[in-house]
Tab-separated table of C-alpha atoms and ligand atoms in Angstrom:
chain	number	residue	atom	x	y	z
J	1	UNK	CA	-175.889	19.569	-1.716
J	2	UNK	CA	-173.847	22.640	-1.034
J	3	UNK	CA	-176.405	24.785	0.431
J	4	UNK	CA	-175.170	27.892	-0.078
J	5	UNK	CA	-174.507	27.771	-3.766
J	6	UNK	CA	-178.502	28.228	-3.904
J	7	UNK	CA	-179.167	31.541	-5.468
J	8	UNK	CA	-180.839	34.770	-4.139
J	9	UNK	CA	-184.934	34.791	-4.669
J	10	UNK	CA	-187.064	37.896	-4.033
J	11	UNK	CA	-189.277	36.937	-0.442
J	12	UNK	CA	-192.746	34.930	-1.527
J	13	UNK	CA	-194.179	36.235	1.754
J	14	UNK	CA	-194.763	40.123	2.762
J	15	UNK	CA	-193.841	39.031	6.265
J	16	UNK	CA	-191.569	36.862	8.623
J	17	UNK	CA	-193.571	35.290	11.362
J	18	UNK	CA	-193.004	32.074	11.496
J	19	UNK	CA	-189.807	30.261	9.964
J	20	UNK	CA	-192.254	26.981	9.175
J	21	UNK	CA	-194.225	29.794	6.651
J	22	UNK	CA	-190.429	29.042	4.401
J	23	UNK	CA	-188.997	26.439	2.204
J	24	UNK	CA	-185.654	25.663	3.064
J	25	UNK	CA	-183.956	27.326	0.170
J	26	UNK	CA	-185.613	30.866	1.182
J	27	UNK	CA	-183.969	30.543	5.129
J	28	UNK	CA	-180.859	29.519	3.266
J	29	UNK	CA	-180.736	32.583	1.466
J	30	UNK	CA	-181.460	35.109	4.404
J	31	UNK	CA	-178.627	33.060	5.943
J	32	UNK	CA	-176.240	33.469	2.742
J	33	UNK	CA	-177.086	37.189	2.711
J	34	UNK	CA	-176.849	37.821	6.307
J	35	UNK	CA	-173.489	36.420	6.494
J	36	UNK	CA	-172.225	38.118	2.896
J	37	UNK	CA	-173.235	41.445	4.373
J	38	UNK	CA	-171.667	40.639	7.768
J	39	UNK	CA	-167.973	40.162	5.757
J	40	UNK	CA	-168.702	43.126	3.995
J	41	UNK	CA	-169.143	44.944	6.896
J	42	UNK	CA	-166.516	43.639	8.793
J	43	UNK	CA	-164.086	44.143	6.138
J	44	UNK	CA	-165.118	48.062	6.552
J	45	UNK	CA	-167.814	48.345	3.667
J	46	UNK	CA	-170.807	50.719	3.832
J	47	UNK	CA	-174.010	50.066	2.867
J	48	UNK	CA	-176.838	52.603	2.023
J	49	UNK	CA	-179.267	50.386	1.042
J	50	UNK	CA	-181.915	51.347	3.267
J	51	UNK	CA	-181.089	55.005	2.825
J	52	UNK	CA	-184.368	57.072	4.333
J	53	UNK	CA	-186.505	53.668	5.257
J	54	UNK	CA	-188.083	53.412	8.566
J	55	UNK	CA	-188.567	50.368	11.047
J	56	UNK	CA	-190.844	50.980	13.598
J	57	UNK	CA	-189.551	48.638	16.644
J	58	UNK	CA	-193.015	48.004	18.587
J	59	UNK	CA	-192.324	46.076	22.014
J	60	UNK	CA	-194.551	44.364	24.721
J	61	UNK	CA	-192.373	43.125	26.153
J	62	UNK	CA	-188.464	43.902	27.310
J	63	UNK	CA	-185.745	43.498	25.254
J	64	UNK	CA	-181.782	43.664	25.076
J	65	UNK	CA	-180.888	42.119	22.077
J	66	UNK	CA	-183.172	42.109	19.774
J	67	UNK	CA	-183.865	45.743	20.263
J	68	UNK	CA	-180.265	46.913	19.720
J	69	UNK	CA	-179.828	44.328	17.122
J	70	UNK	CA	-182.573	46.199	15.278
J	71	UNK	CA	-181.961	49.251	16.031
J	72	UNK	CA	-178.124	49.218	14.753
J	73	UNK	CA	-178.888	47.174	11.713
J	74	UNK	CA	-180.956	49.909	10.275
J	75	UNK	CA	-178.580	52.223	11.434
J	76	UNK	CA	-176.087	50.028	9.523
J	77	UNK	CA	-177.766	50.006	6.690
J	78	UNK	CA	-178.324	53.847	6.134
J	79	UNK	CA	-182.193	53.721	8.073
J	80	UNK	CA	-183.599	54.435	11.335
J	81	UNK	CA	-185.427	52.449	13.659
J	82	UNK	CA	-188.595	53.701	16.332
J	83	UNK	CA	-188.531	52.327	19.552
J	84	UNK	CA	-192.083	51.969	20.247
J	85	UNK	CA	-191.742	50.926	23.917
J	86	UNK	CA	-194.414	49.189	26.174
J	87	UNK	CA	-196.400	52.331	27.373
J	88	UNK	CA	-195.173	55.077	24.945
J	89	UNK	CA	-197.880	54.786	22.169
J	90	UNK	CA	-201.601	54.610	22.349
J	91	UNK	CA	-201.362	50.681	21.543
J	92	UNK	CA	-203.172	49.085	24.833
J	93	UNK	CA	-204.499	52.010	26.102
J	94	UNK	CA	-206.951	53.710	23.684
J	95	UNK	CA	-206.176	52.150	20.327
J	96	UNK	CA	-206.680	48.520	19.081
J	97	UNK	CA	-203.563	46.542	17.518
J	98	UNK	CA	-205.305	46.713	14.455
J	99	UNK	CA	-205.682	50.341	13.636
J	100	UNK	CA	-201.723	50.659	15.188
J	101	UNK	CA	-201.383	48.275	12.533
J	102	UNK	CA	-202.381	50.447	9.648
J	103	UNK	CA	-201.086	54.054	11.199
J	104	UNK	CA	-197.317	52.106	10.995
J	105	UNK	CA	-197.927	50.700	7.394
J	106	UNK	CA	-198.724	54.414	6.344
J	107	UNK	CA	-195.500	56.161	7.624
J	108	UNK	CA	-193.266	53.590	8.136
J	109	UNK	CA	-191.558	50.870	5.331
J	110	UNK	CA	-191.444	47.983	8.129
J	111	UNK	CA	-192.429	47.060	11.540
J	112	UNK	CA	-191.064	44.493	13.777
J	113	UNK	CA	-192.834	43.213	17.031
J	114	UNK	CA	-192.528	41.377	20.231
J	115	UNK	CA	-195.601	40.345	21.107
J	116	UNK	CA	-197.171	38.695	24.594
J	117	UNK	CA	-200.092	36.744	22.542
J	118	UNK	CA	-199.109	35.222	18.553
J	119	UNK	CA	-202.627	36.456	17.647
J	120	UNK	CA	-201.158	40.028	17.754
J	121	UNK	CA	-197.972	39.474	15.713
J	122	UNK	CA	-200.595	38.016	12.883
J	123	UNK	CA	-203.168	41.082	13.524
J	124	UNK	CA	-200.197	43.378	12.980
J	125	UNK	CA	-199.482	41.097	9.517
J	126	UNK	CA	-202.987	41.275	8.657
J	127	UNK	CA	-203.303	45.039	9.072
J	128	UNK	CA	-200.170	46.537	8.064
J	129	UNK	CA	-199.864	46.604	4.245
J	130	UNK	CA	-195.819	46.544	5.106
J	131	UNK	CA	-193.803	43.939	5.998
J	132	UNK	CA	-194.002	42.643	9.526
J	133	UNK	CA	-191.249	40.614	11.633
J	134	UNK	CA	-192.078	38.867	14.282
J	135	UNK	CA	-189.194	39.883	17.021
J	136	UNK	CA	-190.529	37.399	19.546
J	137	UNK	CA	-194.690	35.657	20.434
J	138	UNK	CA	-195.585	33.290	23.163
J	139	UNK	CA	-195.328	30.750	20.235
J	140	UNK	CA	-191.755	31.149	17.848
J	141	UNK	CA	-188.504	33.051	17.617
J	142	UNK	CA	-187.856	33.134	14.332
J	143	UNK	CA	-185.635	35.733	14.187
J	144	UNK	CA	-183.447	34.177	17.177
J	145	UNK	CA	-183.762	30.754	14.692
J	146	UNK	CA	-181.677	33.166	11.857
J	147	UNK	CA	-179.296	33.992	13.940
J	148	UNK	CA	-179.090	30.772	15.481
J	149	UNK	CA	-178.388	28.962	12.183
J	150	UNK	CA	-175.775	31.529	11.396
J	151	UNK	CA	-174.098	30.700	14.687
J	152	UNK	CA	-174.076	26.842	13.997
J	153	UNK	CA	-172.393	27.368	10.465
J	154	UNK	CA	-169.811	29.365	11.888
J	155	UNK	CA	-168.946	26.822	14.361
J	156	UNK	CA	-169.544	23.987	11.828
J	157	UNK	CA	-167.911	20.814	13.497
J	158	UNK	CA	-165.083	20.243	10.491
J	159	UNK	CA	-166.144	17.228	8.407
J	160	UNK	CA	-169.557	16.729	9.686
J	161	UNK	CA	-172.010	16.382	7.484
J	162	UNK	CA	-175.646	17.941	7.373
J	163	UNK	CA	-177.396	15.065	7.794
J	164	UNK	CA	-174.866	14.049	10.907
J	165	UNK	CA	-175.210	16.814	12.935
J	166	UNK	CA	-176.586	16.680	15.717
J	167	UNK	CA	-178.160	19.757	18.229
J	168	UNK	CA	-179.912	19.316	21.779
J	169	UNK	CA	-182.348	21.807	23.372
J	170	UNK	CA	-182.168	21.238	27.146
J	171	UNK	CA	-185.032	21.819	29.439
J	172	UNK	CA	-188.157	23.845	28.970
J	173	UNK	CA	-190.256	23.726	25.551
J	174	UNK	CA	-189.975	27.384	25.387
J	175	UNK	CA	-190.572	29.369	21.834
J	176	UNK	CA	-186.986	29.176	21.135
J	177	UNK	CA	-186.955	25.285	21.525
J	178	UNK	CA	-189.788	25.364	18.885
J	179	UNK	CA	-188.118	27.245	16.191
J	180	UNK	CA	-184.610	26.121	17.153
J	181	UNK	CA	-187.082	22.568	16.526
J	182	UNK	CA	-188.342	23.658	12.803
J	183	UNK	CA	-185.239	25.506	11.518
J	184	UNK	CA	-183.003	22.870	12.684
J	185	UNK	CA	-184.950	20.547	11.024
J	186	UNK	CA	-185.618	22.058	7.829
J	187	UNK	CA	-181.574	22.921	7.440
J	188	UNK	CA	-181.491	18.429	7.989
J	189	UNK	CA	-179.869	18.424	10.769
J	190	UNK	CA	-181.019	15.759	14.176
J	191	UNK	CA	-183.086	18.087	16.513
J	192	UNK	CA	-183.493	16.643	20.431
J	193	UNK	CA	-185.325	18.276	22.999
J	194	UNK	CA	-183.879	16.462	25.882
J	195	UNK	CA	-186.284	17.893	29.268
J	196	UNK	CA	-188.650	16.511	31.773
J	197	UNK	CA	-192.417	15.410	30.397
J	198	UNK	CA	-194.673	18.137	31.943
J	199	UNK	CA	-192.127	20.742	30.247
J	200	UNK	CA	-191.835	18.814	26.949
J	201	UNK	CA	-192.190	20.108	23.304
J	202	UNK	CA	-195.899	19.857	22.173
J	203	UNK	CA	-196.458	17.247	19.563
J	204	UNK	CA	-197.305	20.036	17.157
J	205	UNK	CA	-193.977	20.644	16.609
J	206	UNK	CA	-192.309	17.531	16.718
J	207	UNK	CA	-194.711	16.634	14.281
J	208	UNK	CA	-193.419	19.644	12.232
J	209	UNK	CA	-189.682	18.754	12.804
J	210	UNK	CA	-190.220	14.971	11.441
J	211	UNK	CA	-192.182	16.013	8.226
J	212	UNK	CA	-189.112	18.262	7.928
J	213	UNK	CA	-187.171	15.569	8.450
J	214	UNK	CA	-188.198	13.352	6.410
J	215	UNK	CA	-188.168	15.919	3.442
J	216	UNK	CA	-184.198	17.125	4.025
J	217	UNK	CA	-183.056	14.299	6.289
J	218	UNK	CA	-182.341	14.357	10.215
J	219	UNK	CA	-184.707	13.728	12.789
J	220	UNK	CA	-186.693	14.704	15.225
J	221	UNK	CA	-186.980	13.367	19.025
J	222	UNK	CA	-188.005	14.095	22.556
J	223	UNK	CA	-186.169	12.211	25.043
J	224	UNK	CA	-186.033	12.482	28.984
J	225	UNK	CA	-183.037	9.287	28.509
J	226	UNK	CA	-179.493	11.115	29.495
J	227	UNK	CA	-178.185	8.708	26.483
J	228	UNK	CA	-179.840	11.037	24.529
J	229	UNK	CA	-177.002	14.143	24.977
J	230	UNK	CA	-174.104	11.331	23.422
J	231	UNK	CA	-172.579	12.503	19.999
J	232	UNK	CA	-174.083	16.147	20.593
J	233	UNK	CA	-172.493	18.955	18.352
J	234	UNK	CA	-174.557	21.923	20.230
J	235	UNK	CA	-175.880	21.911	23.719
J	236	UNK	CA	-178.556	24.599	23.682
J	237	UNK	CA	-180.506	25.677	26.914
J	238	UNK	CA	-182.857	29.096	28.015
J	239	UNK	CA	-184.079	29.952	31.075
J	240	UNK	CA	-186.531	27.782	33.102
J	241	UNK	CA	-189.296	29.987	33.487
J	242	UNK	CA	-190.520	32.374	30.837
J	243	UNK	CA	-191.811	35.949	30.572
J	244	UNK	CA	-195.533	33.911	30.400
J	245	UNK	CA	-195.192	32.541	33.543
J	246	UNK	CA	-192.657	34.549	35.570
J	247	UNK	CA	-195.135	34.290	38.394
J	248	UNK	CA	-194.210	30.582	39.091
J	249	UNK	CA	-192.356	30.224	42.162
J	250	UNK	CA	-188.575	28.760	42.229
J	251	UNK	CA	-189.264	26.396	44.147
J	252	UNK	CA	-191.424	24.326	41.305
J	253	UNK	CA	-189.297	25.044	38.243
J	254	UNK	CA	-186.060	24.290	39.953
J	255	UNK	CA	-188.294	20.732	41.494
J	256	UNK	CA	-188.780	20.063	37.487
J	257	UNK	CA	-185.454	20.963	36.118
J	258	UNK	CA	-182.926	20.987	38.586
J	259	UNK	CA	-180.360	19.144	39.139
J	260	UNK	CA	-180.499	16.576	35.999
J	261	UNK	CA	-181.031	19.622	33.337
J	262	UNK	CA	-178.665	21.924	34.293
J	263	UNK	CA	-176.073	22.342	31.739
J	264	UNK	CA	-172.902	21.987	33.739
J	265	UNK	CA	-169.950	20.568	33.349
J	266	UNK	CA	-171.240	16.879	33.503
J	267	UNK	CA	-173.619	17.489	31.204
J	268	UNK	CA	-171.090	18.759	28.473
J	269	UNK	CA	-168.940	15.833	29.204
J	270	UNK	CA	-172.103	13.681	29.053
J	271	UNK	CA	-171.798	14.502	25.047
J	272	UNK	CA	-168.348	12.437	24.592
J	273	UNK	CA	-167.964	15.116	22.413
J	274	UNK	CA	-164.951	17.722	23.827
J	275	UNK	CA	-165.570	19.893	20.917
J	276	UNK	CA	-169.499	20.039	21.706
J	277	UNK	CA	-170.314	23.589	22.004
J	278	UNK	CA	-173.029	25.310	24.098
J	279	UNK	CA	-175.487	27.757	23.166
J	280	UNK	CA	-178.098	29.863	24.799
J	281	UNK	CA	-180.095	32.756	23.327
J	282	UNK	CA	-179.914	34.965	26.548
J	283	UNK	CA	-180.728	36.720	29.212
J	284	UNK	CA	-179.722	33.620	31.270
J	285	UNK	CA	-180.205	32.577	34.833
J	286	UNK	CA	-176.657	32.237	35.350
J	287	UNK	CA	-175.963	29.048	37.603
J	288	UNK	CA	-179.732	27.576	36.904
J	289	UNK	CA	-180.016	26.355	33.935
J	290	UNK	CA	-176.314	26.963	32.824
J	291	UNK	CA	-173.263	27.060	35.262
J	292	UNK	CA	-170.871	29.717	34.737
J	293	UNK	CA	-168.259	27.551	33.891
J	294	UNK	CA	-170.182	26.477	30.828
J	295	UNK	CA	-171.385	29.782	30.145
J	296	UNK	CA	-168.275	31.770	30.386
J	297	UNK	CA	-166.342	28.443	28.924
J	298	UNK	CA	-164.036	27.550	26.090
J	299	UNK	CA	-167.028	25.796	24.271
J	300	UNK	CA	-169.386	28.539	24.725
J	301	UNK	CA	-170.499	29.847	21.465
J	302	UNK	CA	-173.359	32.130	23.831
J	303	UNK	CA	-172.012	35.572	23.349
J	304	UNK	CA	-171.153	34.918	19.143
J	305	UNK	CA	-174.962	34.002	19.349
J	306	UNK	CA	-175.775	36.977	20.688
J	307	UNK	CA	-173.201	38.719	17.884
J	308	UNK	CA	-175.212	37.272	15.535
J	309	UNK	CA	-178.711	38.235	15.655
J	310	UNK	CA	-177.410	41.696	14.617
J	311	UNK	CA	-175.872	39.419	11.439
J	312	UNK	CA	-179.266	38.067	11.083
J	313	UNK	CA	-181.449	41.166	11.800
J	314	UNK	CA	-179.301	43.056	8.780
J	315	UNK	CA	-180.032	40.396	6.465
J	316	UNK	CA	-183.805	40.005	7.113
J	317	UNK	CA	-184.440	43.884	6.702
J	318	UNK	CA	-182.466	43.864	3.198
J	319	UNK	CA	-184.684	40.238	2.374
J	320	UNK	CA	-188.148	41.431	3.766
J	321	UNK	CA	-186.934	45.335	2.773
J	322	UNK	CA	-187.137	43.906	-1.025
J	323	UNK	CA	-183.211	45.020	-1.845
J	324	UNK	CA	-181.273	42.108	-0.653
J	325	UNK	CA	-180.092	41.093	-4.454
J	326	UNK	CA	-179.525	44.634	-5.264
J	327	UNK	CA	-177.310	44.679	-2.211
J	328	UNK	CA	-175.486	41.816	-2.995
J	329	UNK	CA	-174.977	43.476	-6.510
J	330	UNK	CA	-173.622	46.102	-5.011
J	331	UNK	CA	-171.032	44.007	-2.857
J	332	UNK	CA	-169.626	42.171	-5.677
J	333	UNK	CA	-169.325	45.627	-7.954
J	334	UNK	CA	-167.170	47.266	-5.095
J	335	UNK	CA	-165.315	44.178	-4.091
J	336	UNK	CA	-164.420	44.127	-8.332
J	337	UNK	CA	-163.458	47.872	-7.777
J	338	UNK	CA	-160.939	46.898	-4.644
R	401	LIG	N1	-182.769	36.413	23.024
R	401	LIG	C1	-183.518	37.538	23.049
R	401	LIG	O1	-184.530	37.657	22.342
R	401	LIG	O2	-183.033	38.522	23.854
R	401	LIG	P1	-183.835	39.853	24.253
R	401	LIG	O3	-185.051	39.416	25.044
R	401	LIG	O4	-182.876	40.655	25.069
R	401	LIG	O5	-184.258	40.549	22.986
């Protein structure tokens, strides 16, 4: 099946939370649109299609990318974005998440959140009666997964086929190793977290990725066995300690990880793939869990990654902003007009 022949469907959710909420045919089409709009774009189009719409951007957390990502797509796209920062609203201090909740559905036409607990993320769905994206919970990253994808496709290996390729998450079961788990998964391609037991991906999702898998193909695996990294397409890694427990000394994460799951040099060539690329969804810990020569590397795909979750944040505000086919309407009718 050529996936992206599939055609453009109106959102069956309000909001983006989780990507295991989707089929596979409605992440394929934020993919397809993200990337149409992206050519457009790059080609030097203008789009207007979220002419006076508002995205409040609430955070609890720091960001660098998917703030600006954000923040530039509505800008983009003819909108404007709030950056509602940790400490600048009431939220925490004398109002609940719940009544911020339905103050931002009443003046604004989306929110998107990065949350410390998942609970808040779905109070903030519950509550809002606009759509809400979830920009980052102690449990997923879906829109990281988008973008992700979108990165994978443009680095397609030539002549490899869905069901062939092959992408390993290295080290800690953090939420991006659980959606980069379900997405992967539910695109068919062979998902391995590769990382030591006490850090390993719950059974929860691996027990997601293998229903997927069985549905579209693939697979699904942990694996501690170095065997494991052979035939890799993508090497994917994040940091070894997250912002949920940044209070655990160095000295015990780099015990657990360090040296076997660094990706280094050894580890690419591990693959016995030379065109195996490496991925990481940033910040990083440069020369933990990824060696500078890997990072900063001929196979490093890192920093088209990080490109791309503006690609994937413009194509989930036209899809959850309810114009993406009028959008892509409006694409074809100018590129006729050219
Ligand atoms: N990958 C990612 O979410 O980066 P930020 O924390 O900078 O948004």
């Amino acid at each position: 099946m050529d996936i992206f022949t599939l055609k453009h469907q109106e959102p069956t959710k309000k909001d983006f939370i989780d990507t295991a909420d989707f089929e596979q045919s409605e992440i394929v089409d934020i993919i397809k649109l993200s990337r149409i709009v992206r050519s457009y774009i790059k080609e030097g189009g203008t789009l207007e299609s979220l002419y006076h719409k508002t995205l409040a951007m609430l955070f609890e957390q720091k960001s660098t990318r998917t703030r600006v990502s954000f923040e530039v797509a509505m800008a983009q796209l003819g909108g404007h974005a709030l950056n509602l920062a940790p400490g600048a609203i009431q939220l925490g201090a004398h109002e609940t998440i719940e009544d911020t909740a339905i103050v931002l559905g009443r003046m604004c036409d989306m929110v998107m959140s990065r949350v410390d607990k998942h609970e808040s993320i779905e109070a903030l769905a519950k509550y809002s009666k606009v759509p809400v994206i979830n920009g980052m919970s102690d449990r997923v990253h879906p829109t990281q997964g988008i973008g992700d994808m979108i990165t994978v496709f443009d680095h397609w290996p030539k002549g490899k086929k869905i069901n062939d390729l092959k992408i390993v998450f290295v080290g800690d079961a953090t939420q991006v190793c659980n959606t980069l788990c379900e997405i992967s998964t539910k695109l068919g391609f062979n998902f391995v977290h590769y990382g030591p037991e006490n850090h390993k991906i719950s059974d929860e999702w691996l027990e997601i990725g293998r229903k997927n898998a069985e549905k579209y193909g693939g697979s699904a695996i942990w694996s501690e066995d170095p065997e494991t990294l052979k035939g890799a397409d993508f090497i994917y890694t994040d940091v070894w300690y997250g912002l949920y427990d940044k209070e655990t000394p160095k000295e015990v994460y780099m015990k657990d990880f360090y040296p076997k799951y660094q990706v280094n040099d050894e580890m690419m060539a591990a693959t016995e793939n030379p065109n195996c690329k490496f991925m990481h969804c940033l910040p990083a810990n440069r020369n933990e869990e990824v060696t500078d020569s890997v990072l900063d590397g001929p196979n490093s795909v890192a920093w088209d990654e990080a490109e791309n979750r503006l690609t994937a944040q413009r194509g989930l505000v036209l899809y959850f902003g309810r114009v993406g086919q009028k959008t892509l309407d409006y694409i074809k009718g100018q590129k006729e007009v050219k």
